[in-house]
XYZ file of C-alpha atoms in Angstrom:
750
model
C 64.079 -34.306 -0.537
C 63.689 -30.873 -1.957
C 60.127 -31.773 -3.088
C 59.257 -33.337 0.354
C 60.602 -30.034 1.963
C 58.363 -27.762 -0.319
C 55.408 -29.767 0.289
C 55.883 -29.297 4.394
C 56.594 -25.400 3.897
C 53.362 -25.410 1.761
C 51.420 -27.304 4.558
C 53.112 -25.290 7.433
C 52.028 -21.884 5.588
C 48.654 -23.062 5.525
C 48.412 -24.136 8.833
C 49.983 -20.926 9.864
C 47.558 -18.941 7.537
C 44.453 -20.788 9.332
C 45.560 -20.357 12.891
C 45.927 -17.013 12.404
C 42.740 -16.306 10.719
C 40.690 -17.914 13.648
C 38.827 -15.479 15.788
C 38.278 -16.369 19.391
C 34.982 -14.606 19.941
C 33.957 -15.889 23.441
C 35.973 -17.773 25.724
C 34.449 -19.914 28.996
C 31.772 -17.477 28.608
C 33.934 -14.203 28.900
C 33.927 -11.878 25.381
C 37.339 -11.637 23.959
C 36.240 -9.632 20.860
C 34.893 -6.044 20.345
C 32.229 -5.291 17.926
C 33.840 -2.184 15.653
C 31.375 0.276 13.805
C 33.404 1.733 11.441
C 30.790 4.230 10.168
C 27.786 5.815 11.728
C 24.945 4.078 9.146
C 22.116 2.849 10.715
C 22.048 -0.609 8.748
C 25.720 -0.933 10.638
C 24.486 -0.432 13.972
C 21.306 -2.878 13.815
C 23.848 -5.252 12.499
C 26.014 -4.840 15.628
C 23.102 -5.069 18.039
C 21.638 -8.278 16.344
C 25.297 -9.917 16.627
C 25.602 -8.877 20.044
C 22.376 -10.142 20.907
C 22.583 -13.705 19.688
C 26.314 -14.433 20.781
C 24.496 -13.358 24.358
C 22.073 -16.123 23.527
C 24.494 -18.225 22.349
C 27.132 -17.968 25.263
C 25.662 -15.540 27.896
C 28.563 -13.173 27.054
C 28.017 -9.428 26.180
C 30.457 -8.421 23.341
C 31.217 -4.595 23.712
C 30.411 -2.341 20.770
C 32.777 0.520 19.982
C 31.628 3.276 17.752
C 33.275 4.359 14.653
C 34.633 7.625 16.550
C 35.948 6.038 19.502
C 37.833 2.852 18.621
C 41.219 4.449 19.762
C 44.677 4.185 17.379
C 43.408 1.224 15.432
C 41.590 -2.051 15.301
C 43.000 -5.118 17.161
C 42.991 -8.638 16.789
C 39.653 -10.153 17.880
C 37.595 -7.390 16.589
C 34.607 -7.788 14.629
C 34.308 -4.696 12.159
C 31.250 -3.736 10.575
C 30.862 -1.505 7.719
C 33.149 0.163 5.066
C 34.766 2.476 6.903
C 38.575 2.768 7.719
C 39.311 1.592 4.283
C 43.132 2.629 4.273
C 44.140 0.988 7.399
C 41.983 -2.018 6.949
C 43.281 -2.669 3.243
C 46.760 -3.021 4.721
C 46.367 -5.409 7.284
C 43.903 -7.925 5.383
C 46.183 -8.511 2.605
C 43.628 -6.942 0.201
C 46.586 -4.713 -1.578
C 44.699 -1.709 -1.355
C 41.448 -2.867 -3.118
C 38.086 -1.835 -1.677
C 36.335 -4.667 0.409
C 32.990 -3.581 -1.361
C 34.184 -4.480 -4.695
C 31.937 -6.696 -6.520
C 28.927 -5.956 -4.142
C 25.376 -5.127 -4.971
C 22.830 -3.561 -3.241
C 22.203 -5.398 0.015
C 25.237 -7.786 -0.603
C 28.050 -8.229 1.722
C 31.581 -9.478 2.206
C 32.610 -11.776 5.466
C 36.614 -11.625 5.506
C 38.826 -12.783 8.182
C 42.655 -11.374 8.157
C 45.159 -10.695 10.816
C 42.968 -11.674 13.841
C 40.042 -9.825 12.628
C 36.380 -10.149 10.671
C 35.422 -7.264 8.517
C 31.703 -7.625 7.644
C 31.305 -5.499 4.551
C 28.338 -3.989 2.768
C 27.058 -3.261 -0.874
C 24.748 -0.498 0.689
C 21.479 -0.479 2.288
C 20.949 -3.734 4.541
C 24.171 -5.450 3.163
C 25.904 -5.306 6.608
C 22.827 -6.845 8.562
C 22.456 -9.705 6.068
C 26.208 -10.389 6.513
C 25.607 -10.826 10.197
C 22.741 -12.884 9.449
C 25.007 -15.466 7.233
C 27.722 -15.061 10.108
C 25.090 -16.160 12.542
C 23.227 -18.645 10.298
C 26.490 -20.590 8.640
C 29.214 -20.170 11.180
C 27.280 -19.954 14.552
C 24.871 -22.385 13.885
C 21.653 -20.156 14.438
C 18.669 -20.932 12.440
C 15.376 -18.638 12.452
C 12.148 -20.327 11.407
C 9.141 -18.222 12.055
C 7.647 -15.869 14.436
C 10.405 -15.732 17.538
C 10.746 -19.265 16.784
C 14.753 -19.989 16.490
C 17.315 -22.681 17.490
C 20.655 -22.714 18.526
C 23.174 -24.636 20.339
C 24.550 -22.930 23.391
C 28.201 -23.070 24.321
C 30.636 -20.861 26.304
C 33.343 -20.889 23.626
C 32.845 -19.236 19.991
C 35.618 -19.324 17.619
C 35.491 -17.949 13.731
C 37.232 -20.057 11.157
C 38.930 -18.640 8.212
C 36.112 -17.016 6.373
C 36.410 -15.024 2.687
C 32.814 -15.170 1.614
C 31.071 -12.836 -0.724
C 27.111 -12.942 -1.268
C 24.705 -10.920 -3.517
C 20.880 -11.223 -4.055
C 19.473 -12.006 -7.251
C 16.905 -9.296 -6.474
C 17.487 -5.758 -5.137
C 14.417 -5.934 -3.347
C 12.831 -9.014 -1.861
C 9.157 -8.598 -0.340
C 6.996 -11.623 1.286
C 3.841 -11.793 3.376
C 3.980 -13.262 6.686
C 2.119 -12.481 9.722
C 5.162 -12.971 11.933
C 6.880 -9.541 10.661
C 4.107 -7.394 12.643
C 5.363 -9.008 16.081
C 8.949 -9.932 15.565
C 11.563 -7.400 13.773
C 14.138 -10.004 13.712
C 12.284 -12.319 11.450
C 12.023 -9.631 8.781
C 15.714 -9.182 8.777
C 16.651 -12.597 9.145
C 14.620 -13.505 6.158
C 16.231 -10.662 4.178
C 12.528 -9.304 3.386
C 11.792 -5.625 2.936
C 8.449 -3.683 2.892
C 6.791 -1.133 0.617
C 7.712 1.317 3.320
C 11.462 0.776 2.974
C 11.184 1.980 -0.448
C 8.043 3.475 -1.451
C 7.303 7.158 -0.696
C 4.861 7.831 1.792
C 3.185 4.427 1.645
C 2.343 4.852 -2.053
C 2.395 1.287 -3.381
C 0.250 -0.302 -6.000
C -3.433 0.884 -6.778
C -2.749 4.611 -6.471
C -4.824 6.708 -8.656
C -7.303 7.609 -6.463
C -4.835 8.498 -3.499
C -2.617 10.923 -5.852
C -6.083 12.131 -7.615
C -8.858 11.579 -5.291
C -12.239 11.192 -6.934
C -13.718 12.662 -3.774
C -12.132 16.115 -4.331
C -12.274 16.034 -8.321
C -15.070 13.504 -9.371
C -18.038 15.700 -9.443
C -16.488 18.935 -10.817
C -13.700 17.419 -13.102
C -15.228 14.104 -14.513
C -13.130 14.523 -17.567
C -10.172 13.520 -15.364
C -11.393 9.975 -15.334
C -11.881 7.133 -17.414
C -14.769 7.588 -20.224
C -16.314 3.874 -21.518
C -19.597 2.913 -22.418
C -20.352 6.568 -23.299
C -20.048 8.275 -20.298
C -16.998 9.371 -17.586
C -16.599 7.304 -14.648
C -15.163 9.220 -11.741
C -15.129 6.994 -8.776
C -12.793 5.977 -5.864
C -12.117 2.384 -8.283
C -11.887 4.415 -11.699
C -8.855 4.828 -13.884
C -7.444 8.300 -15.087
C -7.624 10.121 -18.366
C -4.186 9.474 -19.252
C -4.085 12.050 -22.203
C -5.735 14.781 -20.073
C -2.755 17.258 -19.688
C -4.368 19.036 -16.242
C -4.214 15.444 -14.755
C -0.633 15.370 -15.511
C 0.161 18.409 -13.886
C -2.145 17.858 -10.876
C -0.299 14.337 -10.460
C 3.196 16.179 -10.656
C 2.519 18.503 -7.798
C 1.216 15.887 -5.931
C 3.986 13.647 -6.460
C 6.607 16.666 -5.719
C 4.898 17.315 -2.243
C 4.866 13.662 -1.507
C 8.909 13.423 -1.954
C 9.637 16.443 -0.059
C 7.529 14.991 2.786
C 9.749 11.700 2.681
C 13.116 12.436 2.322
C 15.742 9.218 1.498
C 12.863 7.698 -0.242
C 12.922 8.230 -4.095
C 10.259 5.723 -5.480
C 6.573 5.886 -5.811
C 4.163 3.688 -7.360
C 1.873 5.412 -9.847
C -0.391 2.842 -10.818
C -3.922 1.698 -11.876
C -6.612 1.142 -9.274
C -7.726 -2.448 -8.884
C -9.834 -3.831 -11.653
C -10.164 -5.083 -14.847
C -10.975 -3.329 -18.128
C -11.906 0.096 -16.635
C -9.134 2.120 -18.534
C -10.006 5.350 -20.598
C -11.554 4.690 -24.133
C -11.740 8.483 -25.060
C -10.583 9.222 -28.336
C -6.713 10.576 -27.011
C -6.249 7.345 -24.691
C -7.558 5.154 -27.553
C -5.433 6.325 -30.059
C -2.451 5.674 -28.044
C -3.099 2.112 -27.024
C -4.178 1.038 -30.600
C -1.040 2.582 -31.858
C 1.060 0.479 -29.185
C -1.078 -2.485 -29.844
C -1.609 -2.361 -25.981
C -3.535 -0.943 -23.353
C -0.620 -0.523 -21.244
C 0.827 2.359 -23.883
C -1.200 5.429 -22.708
C 0.220 3.975 -19.149
C 3.758 4.110 -20.293
C 3.372 7.432 -22.274
C 2.208 8.884 -18.882
C 4.923 7.248 -16.668
C 7.645 8.283 -18.891
C 6.332 12.255 -18.962
C 6.743 11.335 -15.046
C 10.046 9.963 -15.241
C 11.303 13.014 -17.763
C 9.940 15.551 -15.024
C 11.554 13.733 -12.107
C 14.825 12.204 -13.574
C 15.815 11.538 -10.303
C 13.198 9.783 -8.981
C 11.879 6.421 -9.589
C 8.110 5.434 -10.748
C 6.753 2.241 -10.488
C 3.312 1.107 -12.362
C 1.517 -1.896 -12.460
C 1.439 -4.403 -15.600
C -1.602 -6.024 -14.360
C -4.543 -7.558 -15.686
C -5.914 -5.522 -18.718
C -2.306 -3.782 -18.888
C -0.421 -7.079 -18.571
C 1.246 -6.763 -21.969
C 3.670 -4.684 -23.189
C 3.514 -1.773 -25.782
C 5.044 -1.862 -29.323
C 6.617 1.104 -29.789
C 7.608 3.292 -26.402
C 9.708 1.885 -23.876
C 9.781 2.388 -20.489
C 12.697 5.245 -19.204
C 15.156 3.719 -16.883
C 13.676 5.203 -13.935
C 10.156 3.792 -14.912
C 9.388 0.622 -12.928
C 7.132 -2.212 -14.339
C 5.394 -4.282 -11.686
C 4.352 -7.208 -13.721
C 1.617 -9.683 -11.789
C 0.776 -13.026 -12.642
C -2.742 -13.287 -10.926
C -4.883 -15.090 -13.672
C -2.300 -17.919 -13.588
C -3.162 -21.470 -12.172
C -0.346 -23.048 -9.711
C -0.419 -26.736 -10.249
C 2.621 -26.699 -12.744
C 5.169 -23.921 -13.493
C 4.473 -20.790 -15.430
C 5.827 -22.194 -18.565
C 4.153 -25.475 -18.455
C 0.560 -24.125 -17.594
C -1.653 -23.118 -20.385
C -2.914 -20.317 -17.946
C 0.819 -19.259 -17.723
C 1.557 -18.725 -21.043
C 0.178 -15.328 -21.391
C 2.346 -14.012 -18.572
C 5.510 -15.720 -20.078
C 4.570 -14.159 -23.317
C 4.015 -10.730 -21.293
C 7.346 -10.972 -19.316
C 9.301 -12.086 -22.194
C 7.795 -8.714 -24.037
C 8.882 -6.557 -21.313
C 12.116 -7.841 -20.608
C 12.867 -6.896 -24.652
C 12.100 -2.859 -23.629
C 13.362 -2.571 -20.104
C 15.616 -4.196 -17.302
C 13.600 -2.595 -14.461
C 10.721 -5.236 -13.889
C 9.269 -6.093 -10.168
C 7.162 -9.420 -10.506
C 4.182 -9.977 -8.112
C 3.723 -13.692 -7.926
C 0.726 -15.141 -6.173
C 1.343 -18.323 -4.146
C -1.792 -18.948 -1.968
C -5.412 -19.635 -1.845
C -6.738 -16.245 -0.763
C -10.186 -17.312 -0.508
C -9.203 -20.174 1.989
C -5.753 -19.673 3.845
C -6.442 -22.576 5.834
C -6.539 -24.971 2.967
C -3.746 -27.361 1.243
C -2.030 -25.607 -1.395
C 0.697 -27.984 -2.571
C 2.804 -25.679 -4.963
C 6.260 -26.075 -3.253
C 7.601 -27.946 -6.554
C 6.973 -24.948 -8.831
C 8.676 -21.984 -6.796
C 12.080 -22.074 -7.550
C 11.352 -22.246 -11.607
C 9.102 -19.641 -11.628
C 11.633 -17.363 -9.734
C 14.123 -18.480 -12.069
C 11.792 -17.141 -14.868
C 11.626 -14.181 -13.585
C 15.289 -13.673 -12.652
C 16.219 -14.446 -16.216
C 13.865 -12.344 -17.685
C 15.546 -8.952 -15.961
C 13.285 -8.906 -13.039
C 15.044 -7.217 -10.334
C 12.432 -6.669 -7.538
C 9.876 -9.714 -6.453
C 6.919 -9.630 -4.298
C 6.160 -13.680 -3.474
C 2.757 -13.238 -1.937
C 2.665 -16.853 -0.534
C 1.798 -16.659 2.862
C -0.064 -14.103 5.274
C -1.973 -15.793 8.140
C -1.242 -17.864 11.148
C -2.426 -21.543 10.607
C -2.336 -21.168 6.984
C -0.932 -23.782 4.950
C 2.675 -24.348 6.074
C 3.053 -20.717 6.481
C 6.262 -20.504 8.013
C 7.886 -22.892 5.399
C 6.512 -21.017 2.547
C 8.232 -17.451 3.776
C 11.218 -19.422 4.715
C 11.716 -21.140 1.558
C 10.790 -18.208 -0.792
C 13.066 -15.879 1.056
C 15.892 -18.269 0.417
C 14.838 -18.780 -3.068
C 14.483 -15.085 -3.892
C 18.107 -14.685 -2.500
C 19.651 -17.302 -4.748
C 17.152 -19.198 -7.211
C 19.807 -21.900 -7.999
C 19.245 -23.438 -4.260
C 17.575 -26.622 -4.435
C 13.774 -26.625 -3.432
C 13.751 -30.180 -1.888
C 16.669 -29.614 0.021
C 15.594 -26.429 1.521
C 12.439 -28.234 2.328
C 14.006 -30.964 3.923
C 16.144 -28.478 5.895
C 13.356 -26.520 7.234
C 11.228 -29.710 8.145
C 13.963 -31.112 10.133
C 14.659 -27.771 12.171
C 11.359 -26.961 12.833
C 9.309 -30.217 13.232
C 12.225 -32.384 14.252
C 11.188 -36.161 14.419
C 7.621 -35.258 12.644
C 9.908 -34.229 9.650
C 9.472 -37.511 7.584
C 5.912 -37.883 7.853
C 5.401 -34.315 6.997
C 7.561 -34.507 3.757
C 5.816 -37.302 2.616
C 2.465 -35.745 3.187
C 3.554 -32.924 0.767
C 4.911 -35.132 -1.592
C 1.862 -37.539 -1.525
C -0.690 -34.528 -2.045
C 1.744 -33.075 -4.969
C 1.279 -36.170 -7.024
C -2.157 -36.739 -6.347
C -2.721 -32.963 -7.335
C -1.008 -33.635 -10.770
C -2.522 -36.698 -11.309
C -6.057 -35.558 -10.815
C -5.784 -32.977 -13.654
C -7.581 -30.253 -11.202
C -6.296 -26.639 -11.575
C -4.718 -25.202 -8.586
C -5.644 -21.405 -8.317
C -5.856 -18.608 -5.978
C -9.491 -18.380 -5.207
C -9.692 -22.126 -4.883
C -12.151 -24.070 -2.547
C -11.208 -27.792 -0.782
C -14.497 -28.890 -2.168
C -13.058 -28.442 -5.862
C -10.629 -31.077 -4.906
C -12.863 -33.676 -3.162
C -12.556 -35.987 -5.796
C -9.100 -35.383 -6.535
C -6.128 -34.310 -4.186
C -8.617 -34.393 -1.557
C -10.548 -37.672 -2.176
C -11.529 -39.873 0.683
C -8.879 -42.422 0.367
C -6.198 -39.610 0.434
C -7.908 -37.971 3.223
C -7.633 -40.866 5.406
C -3.639 -41.243 4.286
C -2.852 -37.430 5.261
C -4.364 -37.959 8.658
C -2.510 -41.163 9.492
C 0.371 -39.256 8.546
C -0.232 -36.579 10.839
C -1.314 -39.029 13.426
C 2.075 -40.393 13.194
C 4.033 -36.714 13.245
C 2.102 -35.906 16.503
C 3.049 -39.303 17.795
C 6.815 -38.975 16.951
C 6.888 -35.580 18.821
C 4.355 -36.487 21.621
C 7.326 -35.479 24.214
C 8.212 -31.998 22.902
C 5.173 -29.630 23.139
C 6.737 -26.927 21.110
C 7.108 -29.323 18.106
C 3.783 -30.855 18.900
C 1.980 -27.476 18.876
C 3.750 -26.966 15.488
C 2.484 -30.204 13.924
C -1.108 -29.546 15.309
C -0.997 -26.114 13.760
C 0.168 -27.193 10.225
C -2.615 -29.920 10.359
C -5.365 -27.127 10.437
C -5.754 -27.213 6.793
C -6.766 -30.513 6.630
C -9.286 -30.264 9.405
C -10.708 -27.358 7.648
C -10.684 -29.391 3.980
C -12.446 -31.913 5.911
C -15.402 -29.576 7.236
C -15.559 -27.991 3.910
C -16.037 -31.357 2.053
C -18.690 -32.360 4.499
C -20.972 -29.446 4.159
C -21.228 -30.216 0.520
C -22.323 -33.813 0.517
C -25.537 -35.536 1.649
C -25.920 -38.069 4.786
C -23.721 -36.182 7.061
C -22.952 -38.314 10.490
C -24.083 -35.269 12.675
C -22.242 -36.566 15.879
C -19.117 -37.132 13.805
C -19.018 -33.911 12.166
C -19.848 -31.634 15.430
C -16.884 -33.545 17.228
C -14.439 -32.299 14.088
C -16.061 -29.187 14.258
C -15.790 -28.667 18.119
C -11.908 -29.856 17.829
C -11.224 -27.239 14.741
C -12.958 -24.203 16.937
C -10.783 -25.359 20.192
C -7.507 -25.674 17.691
C -7.906 -22.391 16.054
C -8.683 -20.718 19.374
C -5.596 -22.174 21.144
C -3.469 -20.854 17.978
C -5.299 -17.676 17.823
C -5.438 -17.960 13.678
C -7.187 -14.894 13.143
C -8.682 -15.302 9.459
C -9.812 -17.604 6.690
C -9.018 -15.426 3.841
C -8.134 -12.072 2.704
C -11.350 -10.667 3.485
C -10.786 -11.306 7.385
C -13.550 -13.798 7.685
C -13.008 -15.135 11.316
C -12.697 -19.054 11.904
C -14.580 -18.983 14.878
C -17.306 -17.135 13.119
C -17.231 -19.615 10.550
C -17.496 -22.413 13.293
C -20.495 -20.620 14.394
C -21.696 -20.167 11.003
C -21.023 -24.051 10.249
C -23.458 -24.961 13.177
C -26.198 -22.504 11.996
C -25.857 -22.770 8.045
C -24.529 -26.045 6.985
C -25.795 -28.658 9.645
C -28.780 -30.243 9.049
C -31.996 -28.484 10.280
C -34.694 -30.197 12.348
C -37.092 -28.665 10.179
C -36.547 -29.796 6.560
C -37.281 -27.548 3.824
C -40.572 -28.869 1.512
C -38.741 -27.444 -1.555
C -35.760 -29.846 -1.170
C -35.670 -32.143 -4.427
C -38.019 -29.526 -5.990
C -37.768 -29.176 -9.738
C -36.657 -25.379 -11.058
C -37.901 -23.801 -13.988
C -36.000 -20.934 -15.265
C -37.748 -17.779 -16.824
C -34.369 -15.972 -17.172
C -32.000 -18.578 -17.124
C -28.523 -18.382 -15.096
C -25.318 -17.882 -17.235
C -24.347 -20.924 -19.294
C -21.881 -22.278 -17.149
C -24.624 -22.454 -14.310
C -27.227 -23.824 -16.012
C -27.176 -27.531 -15.483
C -26.162 -27.363 -11.929
C -28.879 -24.878 -11.338
C -31.528 -27.421 -11.942
C -30.378 -28.883 -8.814
C -28.145 -26.852 -6.760
C -30.876 -24.752 -5.908
C -32.929 -26.999 -4.047
C -30.693 -29.721 -2.938
C -30.668 -29.025 0.699
C -26.997 -28.130 0.594
C -25.396 -24.340 0.969
C -22.730 -23.069 -0.598
C -19.458 -21.867 0.868
C -17.366 -18.663 0.866
C -16.031 -19.475 -2.655
C -18.843 -18.918 -5.987
C -16.859 -22.055 -7.657
C -18.800 -24.655 -5.907
C -22.753 -24.876 -5.197
C -23.774 -21.007 -6.137
C -25.766 -20.312 -9.354
C -24.683 -16.963 -11.068
C -26.335 -14.389 -13.243
C -24.327 -11.627 -14.642
C -25.603 -8.195 -15.417
C -29.009 -8.983 -15.725
C -32.065 -9.732 -13.643
C -33.562 -13.429 -12.755
C -36.564 -15.185 -12.744
C -37.468 -18.817 -12.228
C -40.118 -21.014 -10.717
C -39.687 -23.670 -8.011
C -42.334 -26.543 -8.485
C -43.340 -28.328 -5.241
C -45.110 -31.192 -6.987
C -48.201 -30.690 -5.023
C -50.152 -27.978 -3.561
C -48.744 -27.352 0.169
C -49.168 -25.268 3.037
C -46.160 -22.483 3.193
C -45.326 -20.450 6.271
C -41.780 -19.174 5.186
C -39.814 -18.639 1.638
C -36.170 -18.107 1.847
C -33.626 -17.185 -0.761
C -29.737 -17.148 -0.045
C -27.257 -14.853 -1.668
C -23.478 -14.423 -1.941
C -21.898 -11.075 -0.994
C -18.118 -11.563 -2.071
C -16.917 -7.929 -3.546
C -13.686 -8.927 -4.791
C -15.157 -11.275 -7.401
C -17.396 -8.692 -8.392
C -20.681 -10.545 -6.556
C -22.713 -7.850 -5.116
C -26.212 -8.273 -3.396
C -29.143 -7.743 -5.627
C -31.327 -4.512 -5.552
C -34.839 -6.336 -4.991
C -36.217 -9.673 -4.468
C -40.104 -10.767 -4.928
C -41.596 -13.709 -4.259
C -45.041 -14.834 -5.949
C -47.134 -18.311 -5.160
C -49.601 -19.994 -7.640
C -51.359 -22.973 -7.286
C -52.063 -23.820 -10.867
C -48.623 -22.177 -12.488
C -50.637 -19.673 -14.721
C -52.280 -17.116 -11.774
C -49.515 -15.621 -9.464
C -49.984 -13.620 -6.284
C -47.546 -11.480 -5.066
C -46.368 -12.601 -1.558
C -43.291 -10.238 -0.620
C -41.164 -7.638 -2.286
C -37.910 -7.134 -0.485
C -35.509 -4.098 -0.997
C -31.707 -4.682 -0.112
C -29.359 -2.202 1.057
C -26.199 -1.582 -0.655
C -23.345 -3.387 1.136
C -19.641 -2.234 0.671
C -18.201 -4.529 3.187
C -15.021 -6.423 2.282
C -16.131 -9.375 4.010
C -17.632 -12.723 2.526
C -21.038 -12.854 3.680
C -24.330 -15.060 3.236
C -27.721 -12.984 2.929
C -30.912 -14.658 3.221
C -33.789 -12.876 1.880
C -36.763 -14.142 4.046
C -40.630 -13.717 3.896
C -42.554 -15.199 6.754
C -46.407 -15.194 6.048
C -48.616 -13.946 8.894
C -50.927 -16.631 7.818
C -49.977 -19.993 5.948
C -50.496 -20.189 2.520
C -51.232 -22.657 -0.129
C -49.467 -23.004 -3.272
C -47.710 -25.642 -5.464
C -45.529 -22.925 -7.571
C -43.302 -20.495 -6.000
C -41.717 -17.758 -8.328
C -38.341 -15.946 -7.613
C -37.860 -12.725 -9.080
C -34.593 -11.172 -8.362
C -33.316 -7.735 -9.884
C -29.772 -7.307 -9.616
C -27.398 -4.708 -9.321
C -26.481 -5.145 -12.799
C -23.442 -2.770 -13.025
C -20.551 -2.352 -10.717
C -20.804 1.143 -8.823
C -18.342 4.063 -8.519
C -16.748 2.782 -5.731
C -15.892 -0.969 -7.040
C -13.127 -2.105 -8.476
C -15.319 -3.153 -11.553
C -16.924 0.383 -11.774
C -19.091 0.655 -15.034
C -18.994 -3.107 -15.578
C -21.081 -6.039 -15.245
C -21.568 -7.511 -11.825
C -22.932 -10.871 -10.561
C -25.428 -12.255 -7.864
C -25.318 -15.765 -6.830
C -27.989 -17.963 -5.550
C -27.403 -20.985 -3.706
C -30.527 -22.292 -2.160
C -34.327 -21.751 -2.055
C -36.129 -23.089 1.140
C -39.755 -23.154 1.991
C -40.748 -24.159 5.323
């Protein structure tokens, strides 16, 4: 009997605790709680507004918000207290025995605790209270946020909170992703617990800052010695690096940094980092000696950054470990206030970094950096930057890679995984990595299914199957997945015709499943865009197009990108509507067929080895290359070109045109000059035309035809094409001082 009595007593005590812990926030549509701000911190005010807003959306009730200096004698039952103020009072009423409620919390971490009929939302600093409110809304009030102004909740006139005692800390102190929705929806950024460079980096100085800090436009002419030396000379320019051993450079940069921090009070971090581009580092005797001693080109960078860190010990300096500086130095160690922003830009994405041959150098780098510092910022790339609107099946590798970063000392992370409306599962990508950057131990598959169910409803099973079939097809194909890919690269693998038909059938089923739900139907149709785009891209690379069918598909794609206001196809801001117009003029079969189609090509100055076999057919196959140089194009690097088109017999010629690619991001520049010569016997040539091409600094991907129209028809069998390349990247380009490419796809003769 005594034992039974003890059990009943324990149960009664537990029930009493549970009942007393419950908080009635709203009853019958009327507020029963107050939100009490216990500090004047801005983050606490934002948290209060967010909570009040969503309680109103759920119940229609407006909870009063009471300022920290206007709560009366003491908080009372039903209050929701935000912030770490009123600590002495709160520790006694909540049973914490005088413990600080924020004990154990990291920056952005939070604690949710109910006690004595009140809820306390405590912060570990920065946005902790905001993220506490987000968790309260998501986990206990049933609100889910999916995309730009896209959320779901269940309306109710009653809101009650159960007993809660929850502590949550992020795996990374800074979490960044790239999503179009943040520009128009400030709640989205808060809900996903994401940050932007402006939240931390003073004055917008975030990556590739050398020219911003030491402008070549100001110092380049009078002080070329401030800039990189290689190839026998200095290279002052917008994209040049610094001579890091020059003491004058250090002092000028210190003055500049001091003024930036003074102009941005409250922000204590700045990026002092190399300009974009590879192997443009200074190789003067002094810089070279440091790098050789350190066994890595990062050596001179870290020596310079450590001097800055010593000069400004209360500030934090971030620098890139990127391309040529990816590997760590052997001797010098970054000071604690030097942050290493390590980038995996050159790695493929079909399997994890540990499994991928291209990822091994990066894994070696992060292991090396983690041995000498615990202040690492990993910049990971997870989308096709040349083709946002192309499938990019990499969901299966995300969690493993993020755990790799966490386990090797990374405390900041930028997952650059989605940037454009209409991009491949853009909403799910950002939602997924936002969860994983907070807690990398979560199960990706479970997260993915949660998102699919919540965002797409009854269409979810078909989209999940689509993702899994494509993932298996990618791995089975043995084809690499990289960030400057083309759908054409996968037309015999994960995008081969049999699979494309299956994918389309799954989307047909998905659309049918939500046909009566206009919101979810639109989401499914927007998510289909990468398949529609891939279909067009593959079609343009094939002979014997069905013009009528292709025209219908192109018209539908244009209709959809207009409907969904898709702004760009790639990071170079090429418009999808312009793509459709270009497709009609460039890729659709022309009424006047080129008489050079199928003609043989004789190289005088052959293209680079990787393109020589392709060049024998690609230049005259009647097909035009796309936005990426990875298919269809024939390239020369750092030199001129000359070749002959043999028409097989003497023919009447009215026009000659050669097609060139302009893609600055890939170091593909237009040539300086193109000339055409014609001959009947292949021995004696007559000059037909010389065309000079102006320098083009536009970041957009462009196709430039160099055309000559004869005033009178000419007769010839042989056409010689001579191309004078730019050869070396100019001072304003990322590859300053290094060889650049030009690419030709088609030579057309009419």
